[in-house]
GROMACS .gro file of C-alpha atoms in nm:
model
  184
    1MET     CA    1  -5.185  -6.038  -4.502
    2PRO     CA    2  -5.082  -5.781  -4.783
    3GLY     CA    3  -5.283  -5.822  -5.087
    4GLU     CA    4  -5.580  -5.987  -4.917
    5LYS     CA    5  -5.914  -5.831  -4.999
    6HIS     CA    6  -6.119  -5.723  -4.693
    7PRO     CA    7  -6.467  -5.881  -4.693
    8HIS     CA    8  -6.629  -5.538  -4.733
    9ASP     CA    9  -6.454  -5.505  -5.062
   10ASN     CA   10  -6.581  -5.840  -5.189
   11MET     CA   11  -6.933  -5.742  -5.075
   12LEU     CA   12  -6.893  -5.403  -5.266
   13GLU     CA   13  -6.787  -5.590  -5.580
   14LEU     CA   14  -7.084  -5.822  -5.562
   15ARG     CA   15  -7.313  -5.547  -5.503
   16GLU     CA   16  -7.206  -5.339  -5.803
   17ALA     CA   17  -7.212  -5.647  -6.020
   18PHE     CA   18  -7.554  -5.734  -5.905
   19LYS     CA   19  -7.680  -5.391  -5.985
   20GLN     CA   20  -7.526  -5.414  -6.348
   21TYR     CA   21  -7.729  -5.755  -6.388
   22ALA     CA   22  -7.383  -5.943  -6.395
   23PRO     CA   23  -7.368  -6.303  -6.268
   24ILE     CA   24  -7.275  -6.321  -5.909
   25ASP     CA   25  -7.221  -6.605  -5.658
   26THR     CA   26  -7.532  -6.567  -5.455
   27SER     CA   27  -7.421  -6.790  -5.194
   28LEU     CA   28  -7.184  -6.508  -5.084
   29VAL     CA   29  -7.469  -6.292  -4.996
   30ARG     CA   30  -7.712  -6.358  -4.712
   31PRO     CA   31  -8.053  -6.455  -4.834
   32PHE     CA   32  -8.259  -6.163  -4.691
   33ILE     CA   33  -7.993  -5.925  -4.824
   34LEU     CA   34  -8.032  -6.059  -5.177
   35GLU     CA   35  -8.400  -6.033  -5.159
   36SER     CA   36  -8.371  -5.676  -5.074
   37TRP     CA   37  -8.117  -5.600  -5.336
   38LYS     CA   38  -8.370  -5.759  -5.595
   39ARG     CA   39  -8.638  -5.518  -5.454
   40CYS     CA   40  -8.416  -5.235  -5.478
   41ARG     CA   41  -8.293  -5.287  -5.825
   42LEU     CA   42  -8.654  -5.330  -5.933
   43SER     CA   43  -8.762  -5.013  -5.787
   44SER     CA   44  -8.451  -4.813  -5.866
   45THR     CA   45  -8.580  -4.639  -6.169
   46HIS     CA   46  -8.857  -4.485  -5.957
   47ARG     CA   47  -8.661  -4.429  -5.629
   48LYS     CA   48  -8.850  -4.193  -5.414
   49GLU     CA   49  -8.657  -3.882  -5.327
   50GLU     CA   50  -8.500  -3.858  -4.972
   51VAL     CA   51  -8.627  -3.531  -4.849
   52PRO     CA   52  -8.782  -3.457  -4.503
   53VAL     CA   53  -9.152  -3.436  -4.461
   54SER     CA   54  -9.323  -3.108  -4.388
   55ALA     CA   55  -9.306  -2.984  -4.015
   56GLU     CA   56  -9.697  -3.033  -4.031
   57GLU     CA   57  -9.652  -3.399  -4.148
   58LEU     CA   58  -9.379  -3.470  -3.889
   59ASN     CA   59  -9.561  -3.314  -3.599
   60ALA     CA   60  -9.881  -3.526  -3.693
   61ALA     CA   61  -9.666  -3.836  -3.689
   62LEU     CA   62  -9.524  -3.744  -3.357
   63ARG     CA   63  -9.872  -3.713  -3.219
   64ARG     CA   64  -9.993  -4.029  -3.354
   65ASN     CA   65  -9.684  -4.221  -3.232
   66ARG     CA   66  -9.685  -4.055  -2.883
   67GLU     CA   67  -9.714  -4.379  -2.698
   68LEU     CA   68  -9.423  -4.543  -2.900
   69LEU     CA   69  -9.193  -4.236  -2.843
   70GLU     CA   70  -9.285  -4.207  -2.457
   71SER     CA   71  -9.205  -4.572  -2.428
   72SER     CA   72  -8.896  -4.580  -2.654
   73VAL     CA   73  -8.719  -4.262  -2.591
   74PRO     CA   74  -8.593  -4.329  -2.246
   75ILE     CA   75  -8.476  -4.670  -2.338
   76MET     CA   76  -8.285  -4.526  -2.646
   77GLU     CA   77  -8.114  -4.247  -2.396
   78LYS     CA   78  -8.017  -4.523  -2.168
   79LEU     CA   79  -7.880  -4.752  -2.449
   80PHE     CA   80  -7.685  -4.453  -2.592
   81SER     CA   81  -7.525  -4.374  -2.263
   82SER     CA   82  -7.361  -4.709  -2.271
   83ILE     CA   83  -7.231  -4.714  -2.649
   84SER     CA   84  -7.189  -4.347  -2.680
   85ALA     CA   85  -6.804  -4.376  -2.741
   86ALA     CA   86  -6.869  -4.613  -3.036
   87HIS     CA   87  -6.957  -4.335  -3.281
   88SER     CA   88  -7.315  -4.463  -3.299
   89VAL     CA   89  -7.659  -4.320  -3.383
   90ILE     CA   90  -7.978  -4.473  -3.232
   91GLY     CA   91  -8.310  -4.396  -3.415
   92LEU     CA   92  -8.664  -4.472  -3.385
   93ALA     CA   93  -8.904  -4.485  -3.691
   94ASP     CA   94  -9.273  -4.563  -3.706
   95ASN     CA   95  -9.420  -4.846  -3.928
   96SER     CA   96  -9.417  -4.648  -4.228
   97GLY     CA   97  -9.039  -4.596  -4.179
   98LEU     CA   98  -9.061  -4.231  -4.099
   99ILE     CA   99  -8.770  -4.150  -3.852
  100LEU     CA  100  -8.926  -3.980  -3.544
  101HIS     CA  101  -8.626  -3.953  -3.298
  102ILE     CA  102  -8.262  -3.993  -3.304
  103VAL     CA  103  -7.996  -4.004  -3.023
  104GLY     CA  104  -7.644  -3.954  -3.075
  105HIS     CA  105  -7.347  -3.720  -3.096
  106GLU     CA  106  -7.401  -3.436  -3.346
  107GLU     CA  107  -7.093  -3.513  -3.563
  108ASP     CA  108  -7.207  -3.880  -3.592
  109ILE     CA  109  -7.589  -3.778  -3.697
  110ASN     CA  110  -7.447  -3.540  -3.946
  111ALA     CA  111  -7.223  -3.792  -4.096
  112LEU     CA  112  -7.512  -4.024  -4.160
  113SER     CA  113  -7.718  -3.792  -4.363
  114VAL     CA  114  -7.978  -4.053  -4.490
  115PHE     CA  115  -8.059  -4.121  -4.125
  116GLN     CA  116  -8.242  -3.791  -4.004
  117LYS     CA  117  -8.548  -3.718  -3.821
  118GLY     CA  118  -8.829  -3.639  -4.062
  119LEU     CA  119  -8.677  -3.850  -4.337
  120TYR     CA  120  -8.829  -4.185  -4.469
  121ALA     CA  121  -8.589  -4.480  -4.430
  122THR     CA  122  -8.780  -4.728  -4.618
  123GLU     CA  123  -8.602  -4.941  -4.909
  124GLU     CA  124  -8.804  -4.712  -5.170
  125HIS     CA  125  -8.604  -4.423  -5.033
  126SER     CA  126  -8.295  -4.556  -4.904
  127GLY     CA  127  -8.242  -4.898  -5.054
  128THR     CA  128  -8.122  -5.193  -4.827
  129ASN     CA  129  -8.107  -5.047  -4.476
  130GLY     CA  130  -8.166  -5.151  -4.117
  131ILE     CA  131  -8.507  -4.962  -4.088
  132GLY     CA  132  -8.667  -5.030  -4.417
  133THR     CA  133  -8.543  -5.395  -4.470
  134GLY     CA  134  -8.632  -5.452  -4.099
  135LEU     CA  135  -8.965  -5.336  -4.156
  136ILE     CA  136  -9.007  -5.578  -4.448
  137GLU     CA  137  -8.846  -5.876  -4.254
  138ARG     CA  138  -9.031  -5.806  -3.918
  139ARG     CA  139  -8.741  -5.951  -3.726
  140PRO     CA  140  -8.420  -5.811  -3.589
  141ILE     CA  141  -8.153  -5.785  -3.881
  142GLU     CA  142  -7.786  -5.648  -3.926
  143ILE     CA  143  -7.693  -5.474  -4.259
  144ILE     CA  144  -7.307  -5.453  -4.277
  145GLY     CA  145  -7.133  -5.213  -4.486
  146ALA     CA  146  -7.156  -5.270  -4.855
  147GLU     CA  147  -7.473  -5.474  -4.797
  148HIS     CA  148  -7.646  -5.135  -4.802
  149TYR     CA  149  -7.789  -5.120  -5.167
  150TYR     CA  150  -7.684  -4.730  -5.221
  151GLY     CA  151  -7.363  -4.615  -5.149
  152ASN     CA  152  -7.462  -4.327  -4.913
  153ALA     CA  153  -7.452  -4.584  -4.626
  154THR     CA  154  -7.173  -4.819  -4.721
  155ASP     CA  155  -6.948  -4.681  -4.433
  156TRP     CA  156  -7.202  -4.786  -4.175
  157CYS     CA  157  -7.357  -5.085  -4.021
  158CYS     CA  158  -7.725  -5.096  -3.907
  159CYS     CA  159  -7.887  -5.327  -3.656
  160SER     CA  160  -8.261  -5.295  -3.623
  161ALA     CA  161  -8.531  -5.454  -3.427
  162PRO     CA  162  -8.907  -5.422  -3.490
  163ILE     CA  163  -9.134  -5.299  -3.200
  164PHE     CA  164  -9.468  -5.473  -3.184
  165ASN     CA  165  -9.781  -5.387  -2.963
  166GLU     CA  166 -10.008  -5.662  -2.884
  167ASN     CA  167 -10.097  -5.731  -3.274
  168ASP     CA  168  -9.917  -5.512  -3.485
  169LEU     CA  169  -9.580  -5.381  -3.586
  170VAL     CA  170  -9.564  -5.012  -3.460
  171GLY     CA  171  -9.217  -4.894  -3.518
  172ILE     CA  172  -8.841  -5.001  -3.552
  173LEU     CA  173  -8.537  -4.919  -3.332
  174ASN     CA  174  -8.209  -4.900  -3.519
  175ILE     CA  175  -7.852  -4.860  -3.398
  176SER     CA  176  -7.602  -4.749  -3.687
  177ILE     CA  177  -7.238  -4.756  -3.609
  178SER     CA  178  -6.938  -4.676  -3.842
  179ALA     CA  179  -6.833  -4.982  -4.036
  180GLN     CA  180  -6.487  -4.930  -3.874
  181ASN     CA  181  -6.632  -4.970  -3.513
  182HIS     CA  182  -6.856  -5.272  -3.603
  183HIS     CA  183  -6.847  -5.588  -3.399
  184PRO     CA  184  -7.090  -5.876  -3.369
   0.00000   0.00000   0.00000
């Protein structure tokens, strides 16, 4: 209906009010998103810079995570072949949040500048996001549009799932899709 707000607009207003310490109706924000926002707001004064690690650091991480990559990359490629028309990007990060591998169309990868191989996607770097928040939650999650704490990913939706070996969290798989193409 004309004049009706889109749910994204409401979340954007809530997030911006929260950042300014204004009172908000917290019942309108999913609990794990609210907890992530609180962590991000606390750490925003010492937010880590989003710059790629050195080639040496990336190569060392790729070697350390060889088994994770060998088992995940074929699955990522198969998954992407079934969703490639949806303007999505699939990424794999290790348990530190370092993005090790990305599958997607070049224009979609470039559009999602915060989601690049060799970048850390932790909450300390990128705010509320599929990888960073997923690593903390240690369960499958979805971050929709303005639920991302920083505005650089507001046009995207992220779905992530942690990857465990027998005992430990070893990585996380994330699918990012443009908010306009999001569907449950």
